[in-house]
């Protein structure tokens, strides 16, 4: 693993200078989109065929967000029942091959057949930033938030670590660290279990008009950020050019992370390693659709109650 | 008339039970405390199921509240008047419906509300819920009716 990183670092170093020039133009465009695209949510386009798996984005993410990482107090308070799982990544901070509270972005590898040749594709994976994020909408305390620019994030000062966000996320993205956060001040034995962590799309950098660290650091310009409508247009144009496929446009009712791949996503999904901290690339139905439909139907309830009361009154008056 | 009133009470009781159960199901407690591990209660640990049940129960509560209110307004209750605890429960239910309705709107796609407002709304809804449970327990124990 260590030697792979070094080799990648070498590859990265050799192309960084050229990349910086090209990236500069991309960043300028993104910054312009951030300013002018305020009324529309921002989305990112990830061109999978450009990714060389150098992990520069992963390291940039870790550097820029290091101050947000948990510093748990040990020993952890006892929790009841005793079977409540302690999740401690604080001694495994170096892990980069999956999502953890200390690693919000990682590279997935897929060996697939492309134009008759066995090829390795590398895919940066992190929170999809759903258009209607279940993690935010169903958080019982309002600890998960969605900004007007479409990003979703978890407030580490408010989160109790109940992991509901992970349970309702179609990709199970958020990761928990025990022994940190508000629950320690409340009833640590009986409620809460730490704080949930995930990509916040560098919200504090976006607020300053800067681009997320992973986008800025990428020597290959894998990612592009801009208003969602424009990003979708770019994604479809690119997909047409390479005879490729789009992921993230309709998943979970639409996300703000759009992948374009030269191979179908069901093939990619079959080829990647999936499991804990390693999200799938499967098709995802709109998890909030039932609730949204029912909420519209809920408008009928008061009208039906009114109609029933007056109907009863009318029938009684008629009887008299 | 009396049996109709009882049916109404049973329906109200059933709705109150389901809405409270599914409401508490919005918090990650049933799995932590192994209640969802009890055979037949696994659904209590499934957030999307309890979410839908909560919405459906809320629709039932809104229907019943509007029906009973307007039935009382247009037909009266045979000279009976609403008791103090009845007014209190009406106020709390109104608060629950309004705060719950706002939460439903908040959950719709494309709705971005101020974070502090969302937190206040969550806590207000929970507060109304706890108040209704306590007042309902009081009226049940001391046999206080809605009207007399």
GROMACS .gro file of C-alpha atoms in nm:
model
  468
    1UNK     CA    1   0.000   0.000   0.000
    2UNK     CA    2   0.279   0.235   0.102
    3UNK     CA    3   0.476   0.171  -0.218
    4UNK     CA    4   0.164   0.225  -0.428
    5UNK     CA    5   0.115   0.565  -0.271
    6UNK     CA    6   0.475   0.659  -0.341
    7UNK     CA    7   0.444   0.554  -0.703
    8UNK     CA    8   0.125   0.751  -0.734
    9UNK     CA    9   0.288   1.047  -0.566
   10UNK     CA   10   0.564   1.031  -0.826
   11UNK     CA   11   0.312   1.021  -1.112
   12UNK     CA   12   0.128   1.308  -0.952
   13UNK     CA   13   0.445   1.512  -0.908
   14UNK     CA   14   0.543   1.476  -1.269
   15UNK     CA   15   0.211   1.603  -1.400
   16UNK     CA   16   0.129   1.853  -1.127
   17UNK     CA   17   0.291   2.149  -1.300
   18UNK     CA   18   0.096   2.099  -1.622
   19UNK     CA   19  -0.217   2.024  -1.424
   20UNK     CA   20  -0.194   2.344  -1.226
   21UNK     CA   21  -0.215   2.553  -1.542
   22UNK     CA   22  -0.518   2.365  -1.673
   23UNK     CA   23  -0.681   2.350  -1.330
   24UNK     CA   24  -0.640   2.724  -1.292
   25UNK     CA   25  -0.885   2.780  -1.575
   26UNK     CA   26  -1.127   2.526  -1.426
   27UNK     CA   27  -1.112   2.686  -1.084
   28UNK     CA   28  -1.176   3.029  -1.230
   29UNK     CA   29  -1.483   2.894  -1.408
   30UNK     CA   30  -1.602   2.719  -1.092
   31UNK     CA   31  -1.552   3.032  -0.884
   32UNK     CA   32  -1.755   3.225  -1.139
   33UNK     CA   33  -2.027   2.957  -1.120
   34UNK     CA   34  -2.025   2.980  -0.741
   35UNK     CA   35  -2.090   3.351  -0.756
   36UNK     CA   36  -2.334   3.352  -1.045
   37UNK     CA   37  -2.494   3.018  -0.975
   38UNK     CA   38  -2.619   3.100  -0.625
   39UNK     CA   39  -2.982   3.063  -0.720
   40UNK     CA   40  -2.933   2.709  -0.842
   41UNK     CA   41  -2.778   2.421  -0.646
   42UNK     CA   42  -2.422   2.339  -0.739
   43UNK     CA   43  -2.330   1.997  -0.868
   44UNK     CA   44  -2.002   1.828  -0.948
   45UNK     CA   45  -1.924   1.627  -1.259
   46UNK     CA   46  -1.676   1.342  -1.222
   47UNK     CA   47  -1.528   1.219  -1.547
   48UNK     CA   48  -1.423   0.869  -1.447
   49UNK     CA   49  -1.207   0.806  -1.752
   50UNK     CA   50  -0.983   1.099  -1.654
   51UNK     CA   51  -0.912   0.967  -1.303
   52UNK     CA   52  -0.568   0.806  -1.265
   53UNK     CA   53  -0.622   0.704  -0.904
   54UNK     CA   54  -0.331   0.917  -0.775
   55UNK     CA   55  -0.526   0.990  -0.452
   56UNK     CA   56  -0.420   1.354  -0.462
   57UNK     CA   57  -0.785   1.447  -0.400
   58UNK     CA   58  -0.794   1.217  -0.095
   59UNK     CA   59  -0.484   1.376   0.054
   60UNK     CA   60  -0.610   1.729  -0.019
   61UNK     CA   61  -0.941   1.644   0.149
   62UNK     CA   62  -0.759   1.512   0.456
   63UNK     CA   63  -0.530   1.815   0.476
   64UNK     CA   64  -0.800   2.077   0.433
   65UNK     CA   65  -1.051   1.910   0.665
   66UNK     CA   66  -0.806   1.790   0.932
   67UNK     CA   67  -0.929   2.055   1.175
   68UNK     CA   68  -1.282   1.912   1.149
   69UNK     CA   69  -1.176   1.558   1.240
   70UNK     CA   70  -1.279   1.416   1.578
   71UNK     CA   71  -1.048   1.418   1.880
   72UNK     CA   72  -1.232   1.174   2.106
   73UNK     CA   73  -1.198   1.165   2.481
   74UNK     CA   74  -1.076   0.831   2.615
   75UNK     CA   75  -1.170   0.613   2.788
   76UNK     CA   76  -1.514   0.623   2.629
   77UNK     CA   77  -1.808   0.646   2.869
   78UNK     CA   78  -1.986   0.315   2.928
   79UNK     CA   79  -2.298   0.278   2.718
   80UNK     CA   80  -2.609   0.073   2.793
   81UNK     CA   81  -2.702  -0.181   2.684
   82UNK     CA   82  -2.342  -0.300   2.678
   83UNK     CA   83  -2.383  -0.432   2.325
   84UNK     CA   84  -2.408  -0.077   2.182
   85UNK     CA   85  -2.115  -0.074   1.938
   86UNK     CA   86  -1.816   0.150   2.008
   87UNK     CA   87  -1.682   0.283   1.680
   88UNK     CA   88  -1.333   0.415   1.716
   89UNK     CA   89  -1.126   0.520   1.415
   90UNK     CA   90  -0.896   0.751   1.609
   91UNK     CA   91  -0.615   0.493   1.610
   92UNK     CA   92  -0.667   0.412   1.241
   93UNK     CA   93  -0.653   0.761   1.097
   94UNK     CA   94  -0.416   0.652   0.821
   95UNK     CA   95  -0.683   0.432   0.654
   96UNK     CA   96  -0.743   0.566   0.303
   97UNK     CA   97  -0.907   0.274   0.125
   98UNK     CA   98  -1.258   0.332   0.257
   99UNK     CA   99  -1.475   0.603   0.413
  100UNK     CA  100  -1.407   0.670   0.781
  101UNK     CA  101  -1.460   0.969   1.014
  102UNK     CA  102  -1.103   1.065   0.914
  103UNK     CA  103  -1.133   0.989   0.544
  104UNK     CA  104  -1.431   1.142   0.367
  105UNK     CA  105  -1.320   1.056   0.015
  106UNK     CA  106  -1.146   0.750  -0.125
  107UNK     CA  107  -1.066   0.589  -0.458
  108UNK     CA  108  -1.256   0.282  -0.570
  109UNK     CA  109  -1.096   0.045  -0.820
  110UNK     CA  110  -1.277  -0.145  -1.093
  111UNK     CA  111  -1.122  -0.387  -1.340
  112UNK     CA  112  -1.350  -0.385  -1.641
  113UNK     CA  113  -1.347  -0.465  -2.008
  114UNK     CA  114  -1.329  -0.148  -2.218
  115UNK     CA  115  -1.312  -0.174  -2.598
  116UNK     CA  116  -1.213  -0.537  -2.562
  117UNK     CA  117  -0.926  -0.462  -2.326
  118UNK     CA  118  -0.903  -0.528  -1.955
  119UNK     CA  119  -0.877  -0.182  -1.799
  120UNK     CA  120  -0.859  -0.046  -1.445
  121UNK     CA  121  -1.092   0.243  -1.378
  122UNK     CA  122  -1.057   0.447  -1.059
  123UNK     CA  123  -1.353   0.628  -0.909
  124UNK     CA  124  -1.341   0.899  -0.639
  125UNK     CA  125  -1.618   0.818  -0.391
  126UNK     CA  126  -1.771   1.041  -0.126
  127UNK     CA  127  -2.115   1.175  -0.028
  128UNK     CA  128  -2.342   1.214  -0.332
  129UNK     CA  129  -2.504   1.531  -0.188
  130UNK     CA  130  -2.860   1.431  -0.280
  131UNK     CA  131  -3.103   1.694  -0.402
  132UNK     CA  132  -3.348   1.590  -0.129
  133UNK     CA  133  -3.112   1.427   0.120
  134UNK     CA  134  -3.273   1.173   0.356
  135UNK     CA  135  -2.983   1.222   0.601
  136UNK     CA  136  -3.082   1.587   0.638
  137UNK     CA  137  -3.459   1.561   0.610
  138UNK     CA  138  -3.490   1.268   0.851
  139UNK     CA  139  -3.232   1.375   1.110
  140UNK     CA  140  -3.432   1.390   1.435
  141UNK     CA  141  -3.240   1.689   1.576
  142UNK     CA  142  -3.165   1.904   1.276
  143UNK     CA  143  -2.794   1.820   1.314
  144UNK     CA  144  -2.768   1.739   0.945
  145UNK     CA  145  -2.811   2.043   0.725
  146UNK     CA  146  -2.858   2.128   0.362
  147UNK     CA  147  -2.729   2.456   0.228
  148UNK     CA  148  -2.901   2.652  -0.047
  149UNK     CA  149  -2.612   2.563  -0.277
  150UNK     CA  150  -2.717   2.199  -0.250
  151UNK     CA  151  -2.448   2.060  -0.023
  152UNK     CA  152  -2.542   1.861   0.283
  153UNK     CA  153  -2.334   1.844   0.597
  154UNK     CA  154  -2.348   1.725   0.955
  155UNK     CA  155  -2.297   1.976   1.236
  156UNK     CA  156  -2.045   1.806   1.466
  157UNK     CA  157  -2.154   2.034   1.752
  158UNK     CA  158  -2.513   1.906   1.736
  159UNK     CA  159  -2.488   1.547   1.616
  160UNK     CA  160  -2.550   1.279   1.880
  161UNK     CA  161  -2.416   0.995   1.666
  162UNK     CA  162  -2.736   0.793   1.649
  163UNK     CA  163  -2.640   0.688   1.296
  164UNK     CA  164  -2.988   0.737   1.155
  165UNK     CA  165  -2.833   0.937   0.870
  166UNK     CA  166  -2.626   0.632   0.775
  167UNK     CA  167  -2.927   0.402   0.802
  168UNK     CA  168  -3.139   0.616   0.568
  169UNK     CA  169  -2.857   0.700   0.324
  170UNK     CA  170  -2.892   0.479   0.015
  171UNK     CA  171  -2.512   0.461   0.001
  172UNK     CA  172  -2.453   0.437   0.382
  173UNK     CA  173  -2.201   0.721   0.358
  174UNK     CA  174  -2.172   0.880   0.707
  175UNK     CA  175  -1.928   0.717   0.949
  176UNK     CA  176  -1.938   0.735   1.327
  177UNK     CA  177  -1.671   0.819   1.580
  178UNK     CA  178  -1.755   0.735   1.942
  179UNK     CA  179  -1.638   0.948   2.235
  180UNK     CA  180  -1.686   1.291   2.084
  181UNK     CA  181  -1.963   1.547   2.063
  182UNK     CA  182  -2.271   1.671   2.243
  183UNK     CA  183  -2.386   1.334   2.377
  184UNK     CA  184  -2.098   1.343   2.627
  185UNK     CA  185  -2.267   1.645   2.789
  186UNK     CA  186  -2.610   1.483   2.805
  187UNK     CA  187  -2.664   1.117   2.897
  188UNK     CA  188  -2.371   0.934   2.738
  189UNK     CA  189  -2.465   0.605   2.902
  190UNK     CA  190  -2.819   0.603   2.768
  191UNK     CA  191  -2.839   0.809   2.449
  192UNK     CA  192  -2.609   0.901   2.164
  193UNK     CA  193  -2.282   0.742   2.057
  194UNK     CA  194  -2.055   1.011   1.916
  195UNK     CA  195  -2.071   1.211   1.595
  196UNK     CA  196  -2.131   1.114   1.231
  197UNK     CA  197  -1.883   1.240   0.972
  198UNK     CA  198  -1.893   1.269   0.595
  199UNK     CA  199  -1.791   1.497   0.309
  200UNK     CA  200  -1.929   1.848   0.357
  201UNK     CA  201  -1.812   1.951   0.009
  202UNK     CA  202  -1.578   2.200   0.177
  203UNK     CA  203  -1.869   2.428   0.269
  204UNK     CA  204  -1.637   2.676   0.439
  205UNK     CA  205  -1.425   2.706   0.124
  206UNK     CA  206  -1.736   2.749  -0.092
  207UNK     CA  207  -1.852   3.029   0.139
  208UNK     CA  208  -1.529   3.212   0.055
  209UNK     CA  209  -1.575   3.156  -0.317
  210UNK     CA  210  -1.313   2.883  -0.328
  211UNK     CA  211  -1.360   2.538  -0.479
  212UNK     CA  212  -1.362   2.218  -0.273
  213UNK     CA  213  -1.012   2.087  -0.201
  214UNK     CA  214  -1.054   1.763  -0.397
  215UNK     CA  215  -1.144   1.957  -0.712
  216UNK     CA  216  -0.863   2.207  -0.673
  217UNK     CA  217  -0.598   1.943  -0.606
  218UNK     CA  218  -0.685   1.708  -0.891
  219UNK     CA  219  -0.404   1.715  -1.150
  220UNK     CA  220  -0.629   1.558  -1.413
  221UNK     CA  221  -0.933   1.787  -1.371
  222UNK     CA  222  -1.154   1.487  -1.306
  223UNK     CA  223  -1.410   1.704  -1.132
  224UNK     CA  224  -1.597   2.013  -1.250
  225UNK     CA  225  -1.830   2.217  -1.030
  226UNK     CA  226  -2.111   2.444  -1.142
  227UNK     CA  227  -2.486   2.499  -1.146
  228UNK     CA  228  -2.659   2.159  -1.163
  229UNK     CA  229  -2.835   2.226  -1.493
  230UNK     CA  230  -2.506   2.315  -1.663
  231UNK     CA  231  -2.328   2.019  -1.506
  232UNK     CA  232  -2.600   1.785  -1.635
  233UNK     CA  233  -2.567   1.933  -1.984
  234UNK     CA  234  -2.190   1.880  -1.969
  235UNK     CA  235  -2.239   1.525  -1.840
  236UNK     CA  236  -2.472   1.431  -2.123
  237UNK     CA  237  -2.250   1.595  -2.385
  238UNK     CA  238  -1.951   1.404  -2.248
  239UNK     CA  239  -2.146   1.078  -2.230
  240UNK     CA  240  -2.248   1.127  -2.594
  241UNK     CA  241  -1.890   1.197  -2.699
  242UNK     CA  242  -1.747   0.887  -2.535
  243UNK     CA  243  -2.056   0.672  -2.583
  244UNK     CA  244  -2.069   0.658  -2.205
  245UNK     CA  245  -2.309   0.646  -1.913
  246UNK     CA  246  -2.436   0.888  -1.647
  247UNK     CA  247  -2.486   0.813  -1.277
  248UNK     CA  248  -2.632   1.038  -1.008
  249UNK     CA  249  -2.881   1.231  -1.220
  250UNK     CA  250  -3.182   1.027  -1.113
  251UNK     CA  251  -3.045   0.821  -0.824
  252UNK     CA  252  -3.242   0.883  -0.505
  253UNK     CA  253  -3.450   1.139  -0.693
  254UNK     CA  254  -3.139   1.323  -0.815
  255UNK     CA  255  -2.804   1.410  -0.661
  256UNK     CA  256  -2.550   1.687  -0.690
  257UNK     CA  257  -2.275   1.442  -0.785
  258UNK     CA  258  -2.279   1.327  -1.146
  259UNK     CA  259  -2.047   1.054  -1.268
  260UNK     CA  260  -1.976   0.985  -1.636
  261UNK     CA  261  -1.825   0.647  -1.718
  262UNK     CA  262  -1.716   0.483  -2.043
  263UNK     CA  263  -1.864   0.153  -1.920
  264UNK     CA  264  -2.217   0.086  -1.789
  265UNK     CA  265  -2.259   0.144  -1.417
  266UNK     CA  266  -2.397  -0.203  -1.355
  267UNK     CA  267  -2.061  -0.337  -1.479
  268UNK     CA  268  -1.874  -0.092  -1.261
  269UNK     CA  269  -2.092  -0.182  -0.965
  270UNK     CA  270  -2.018  -0.549  -1.018
  271UNK     CA  271  -1.645  -0.479  -1.041
  272UNK     CA  272  -1.593  -0.256  -0.736
  273UNK     CA  273  -1.537  -0.376  -0.382
  274UNK     CA  274  -1.846  -0.296  -0.178
  275UNK     CA  275  -1.919  -0.320   0.191
  276UNK     CA  276  -1.863  -0.119   0.508
  277UNK     CA  277  -1.737   0.225   0.413
  278UNK     CA  278  -1.733   0.123   0.047
  279UNK     CA  279  -2.047   0.245  -0.129
  280UNK     CA  280  -2.208   0.074  -0.427
  281UNK     CA  281  -2.287   0.219  -0.770
  282UNK     CA  282  -2.624   0.050  -0.803
  283UNK     CA  283  -2.941   0.219  -0.924
  284UNK     CA  284  -3.125   0.386  -0.636
  285UNK     CA  285  -3.495   0.468  -0.626
  286UNK     CA  286  -3.613   0.793  -0.469
  287UNK     CA  287  -3.616   0.702  -0.100
  288UNK     CA  288  -3.814   1.014  -0.005
  289UNK     CA  289  -4.079   0.968  -0.277
  290UNK     CA  290  -4.334   0.785  -0.058
  291UNK     CA  291  -4.314   1.054   0.208
  292UNK     CA  292  -4.342   1.331  -0.052
  293UNK     CA  293  -4.647   1.168  -0.214
  294UNK     CA  294  -4.810   1.105   0.122
  295UNK     CA  295  -4.752   1.465   0.230
  296UNK     CA  296  -4.943   1.582  -0.076
  297UNK     CA  297  -5.224   1.338   0.005
  298UNK     CA  298  -5.218   1.474   0.360
  299UNK     CA  299  -5.365   1.799   0.229
  300UNK     CA  300  -5.686   1.607   0.164
  301UNK     CA  301  -5.724   1.506   0.533
  302UNK     CA  302  -5.861   1.840   0.666
  303UNK     CA  303  -6.093   1.876   0.365
  304UNK     CA  304  -6.222   1.522   0.421
  305UNK     CA  305  -6.278   1.597   0.791
  306UNK     CA  306  -6.467   1.913   0.701
  307UNK     CA  307  -6.676   1.732   0.440
  308UNK     CA  308  -6.756   1.452   0.686
  309UNK     CA  309  -6.873   1.696   0.956
  310UNK     CA  310  -7.091   1.899   0.719
  311UNK     CA  311  -7.216   1.581   0.549
  312UNK     CA  312  -7.332   1.450   0.886
  313UNK     CA  313  -7.497   1.786   0.962
  314UNK     CA  314  -7.671   1.786   0.623
  315UNK     CA  315  -7.805   1.432   0.669
  316UNK     CA  316  -7.933   1.510   1.019
  317UNK     CA  317  -8.102   1.829   0.898
  318UNK     CA  318  -8.267   1.633   0.620
  319UNK     CA  319  -8.397   1.374   0.868
  320UNK     CA  320  -8.557   1.649   1.077
  321UNK     CA  321  -7.490   0.836   2.046
  322UNK     CA  322  -7.285   0.702   2.333
  323UNK     CA  323  -7.149   0.414   2.119
  324UNK     CA  324  -7.057   0.666   1.844
  325UNK     CA  325  -6.867   0.868   2.103
  326UNK     CA  326  -6.689   0.555   2.218
  327UNK     CA  327  -6.596   0.461   1.860
  328UNK     CA  328  -6.454   0.809   1.817
  329UNK     CA  329  -6.253   0.766   2.139
  330UNK     CA  330  -6.117   0.429   2.027
  331UNK     CA  331  -6.015   0.572   1.689
  332UNK     CA  332  -5.849   0.868   1.865
  333UNK     CA  333  -5.671   0.628   2.104
  334UNK     CA  334  -5.550   0.411   1.816
  335UNK     CA  335  -5.423   0.715   1.622
  336UNK     CA  336  -5.253   0.853   1.932
  337UNK     CA  337  -5.082   0.517   1.992
  338UNK     CA  338  -4.961   0.479   1.634
  339UNK     CA  339  -4.850   0.839   1.594
  340UNK     CA  340  -4.657   0.830   1.923
  341UNK     CA  341  -4.495   0.494   1.848
  342UNK     CA  342  -4.395   0.596   1.495
  343UNK     CA  343  -4.289   0.940   1.623
  344UNK     CA  344  -4.050   0.788   1.875
  345UNK     CA  345  -3.942   0.560   1.591
  346UNK     CA  346  -3.794   0.869   1.422
  347UNK     CA  347  -3.526   0.857   1.689
  348UNK     CA  348  -3.271   0.575   1.676
  349UNK     CA  349  -3.382   0.417   2.003
  350UNK     CA  350  -3.579   0.105   1.912
  351UNK     CA  351  -3.277  -0.068   1.761
  352UNK     CA  352  -3.039   0.048   2.035
  353UNK     CA  353  -3.264  -0.090   2.306
  354UNK     CA  354  -3.340  -0.411   2.113
  355UNK     CA  355  -3.714  -0.340   2.096
  356UNK     CA  356  -3.684  -0.384   1.720
  357UNK     CA  357  -3.532  -0.727   1.786
  358UNK     CA  358  -3.853  -0.853   1.943
  359UNK     CA  359  -4.024  -1.081   1.690
  360UNK     CA  360  -4.288  -0.884   1.500
  361UNK     CA  361  -4.145  -0.544   1.596
  362UNK     CA  362  -3.854  -0.535   1.350
  363UNK     CA  363  -4.032  -0.263   1.152
  364UNK     CA  364  -3.986  -0.023   1.445
  365UNK     CA  365  -3.618  -0.007   1.354
  366UNK     CA  366  -3.688   0.071   0.990
  367UNK     CA  367  -3.692   0.448   0.961
  368UNK     CA  368  -3.871   0.471   0.626
  369UNK     CA  369  -4.152   0.246   0.754
  370UNK     CA  370  -4.204   0.447   1.073
  371UNK     CA  371  -4.178   0.768   0.869
  372UNK     CA  372  -4.464   0.662   0.642
  373UNK     CA  373  -4.670   0.533   0.937
  374UNK     CA  374  -4.617   0.867   1.114
  375UNK     CA  375  -4.740   1.059   0.809
  376UNK     CA  376  -5.042   0.828   0.768
  377UNK     CA  377  -5.129   0.858   1.139
  378UNK     CA  378  -5.090   1.235   1.115
  379UNK     CA  379  -5.337   1.241   0.824
  380UNK     CA  380  -5.578   1.039   1.043
  381UNK     CA  381  -5.531   1.281   1.335
  382UNK     CA  382  -5.589   1.586   1.115
  383UNK     CA  383  -5.905   1.429   0.969
  384UNK     CA  384  -6.038   1.342   1.314
  385UNK     CA  385  -5.948   1.680   1.466
  386UNK     CA  386  -6.118   1.877   1.186
  387UNK     CA  387  -6.420   1.645   1.186
  388UNK     CA  388  -6.473   1.660   1.565
  389UNK     CA  389  -6.416   2.037   1.576
  390UNK     CA  390  -6.663   2.121   1.300
  391UNK     CA  391  -6.909   1.858   1.420
  392UNK     CA  392  -6.904   2.035   1.757
  393UNK     CA  393  -6.934   2.379   1.598
  394UNK     CA  394  -7.229   2.301   1.367
  395UNK     CA  395  -7.418   2.052   1.586
  396UNK     CA  396  -7.309   2.138   1.938
  397UNK     CA  397  -7.286   1.871   2.207
  398UNK     CA  398  -7.630   1.882   2.362
  399UNK     CA  399  -7.561   2.177   2.591
  400UNK     CA  400  -7.225   2.042   2.699
  401UNK     CA  401  -6.922   2.266   2.708
  402UNK     CA  402  -6.553   2.200   2.659
  403UNK     CA  403  -6.364   2.143   2.985
  404UNK     CA  404  -6.037   2.310   3.084
  405UNK     CA  405  -5.837   1.994   3.014
  406UNK     CA  406  -6.026   1.964   2.684
  407UNK     CA  407  -5.913   2.313   2.583
  408UNK     CA  408  -5.560   2.227   2.692
  409UNK     CA  409  -5.553   1.911   2.480
  410UNK     CA  410  -5.706   2.099   2.185
  411UNK     CA  411  -5.431   2.359   2.208
  412UNK     CA  412  -5.158   2.096   2.227
  413UNK     CA  413  -5.303   1.899   1.933
  414UNK     CA  414  -5.326   2.222   1.732
  415UNK     CA  415  -4.960   2.286   1.815
  416UNK     CA  416  -4.868   1.932   1.712
  417UNK     CA  417  -5.053   1.962   1.383
  418UNK     CA  418  -4.905   2.303   1.299
  419UNK     CA  419  -4.546   2.211   1.393
  420UNK     CA  420  -4.584   1.869   1.226
  421UNK     CA  421  -4.728   2.031   0.913
  422UNK     CA  422  -4.429   2.263   0.896
  423UNK     CA  423  -4.196   1.963   0.931
  424UNK     CA  424  -4.373   1.791   0.643
  425UNK     CA  425  -4.319   2.101   0.429
  426UNK     CA  426  -3.954   2.110   0.540
  427UNK     CA  427  -3.910   1.755   0.414
  428UNK     CA  428  -4.032   1.836   0.062
  429UNK     CA  429  -3.771   1.857  -0.216
  430UNK     CA  430  -3.622   2.199  -0.278
  431UNK     CA  431  -3.707   2.337   0.066
  432UNK     CA  432  -3.412   2.500   0.244
  433UNK     CA  433  -3.494   2.644   0.585
  434UNK     CA  434  -3.278   2.822   0.834
  435UNK     CA  435  -3.096   2.561   1.045
  436UNK     CA  436  -3.191   2.719   1.376
  437UNK     CA  437  -3.556   2.727   1.270
  438UNK     CA  438  -3.541   2.354   1.187
  439UNK     CA  439  -3.391   2.271   1.528
  440UNK     CA  440  -3.652   2.485   1.709
  441UNK     CA  441  -3.925   2.317   1.503
  442UNK     CA  442  -3.797   1.967   1.588
  443UNK     CA  443  -3.782   2.045   1.959
  444UNK     CA  444  -4.120   2.223   1.957
  445UNK     CA  445  -4.285   1.921   1.795
  446UNK     CA  446  -4.124   1.689   2.049
  447UNK     CA  447  -4.231   1.925   2.330
  448UNK     CA  448  -4.595   1.923   2.214
  449UNK     CA  449  -4.580   1.543   2.190
  450UNK     CA  450  -4.453   1.505   2.547
  451UNK     CA  451  -4.711   1.759   2.670
  452UNK     CA  452  -4.995   1.570   2.501
  453UNK     CA  453  -4.879   1.240   2.650
  454UNK     CA  454  -4.862   1.386   3.000
  455UNK     CA  455  -5.197   1.565   2.980
  456UNK     CA  456  -5.360   1.257   2.824
  457UNK     CA  457  -5.222   1.042   3.107
  458UNK     CA  458  -5.358   1.291   3.360
  459UNK     CA  459  -5.705   1.297   3.202
  460UNK     CA  460  -5.707   0.918   3.175
  461UNK     CA  461  -5.610   0.862   3.539
  462UNK     CA  462  -5.842   1.128   3.680
  463UNK     CA  463  -6.121   1.052   3.429
  464UNK     CA  464  -6.139   1.406   3.293
  465UNK     CA  465  -6.347   1.423   2.976
  466UNK     CA  466  -6.325   1.663   2.681
  467UNK     CA  467  -6.674   1.803   2.747
  468UNK     CA  468  -6.919   1.808   3.036
   0.00000   0.00000   0.00000
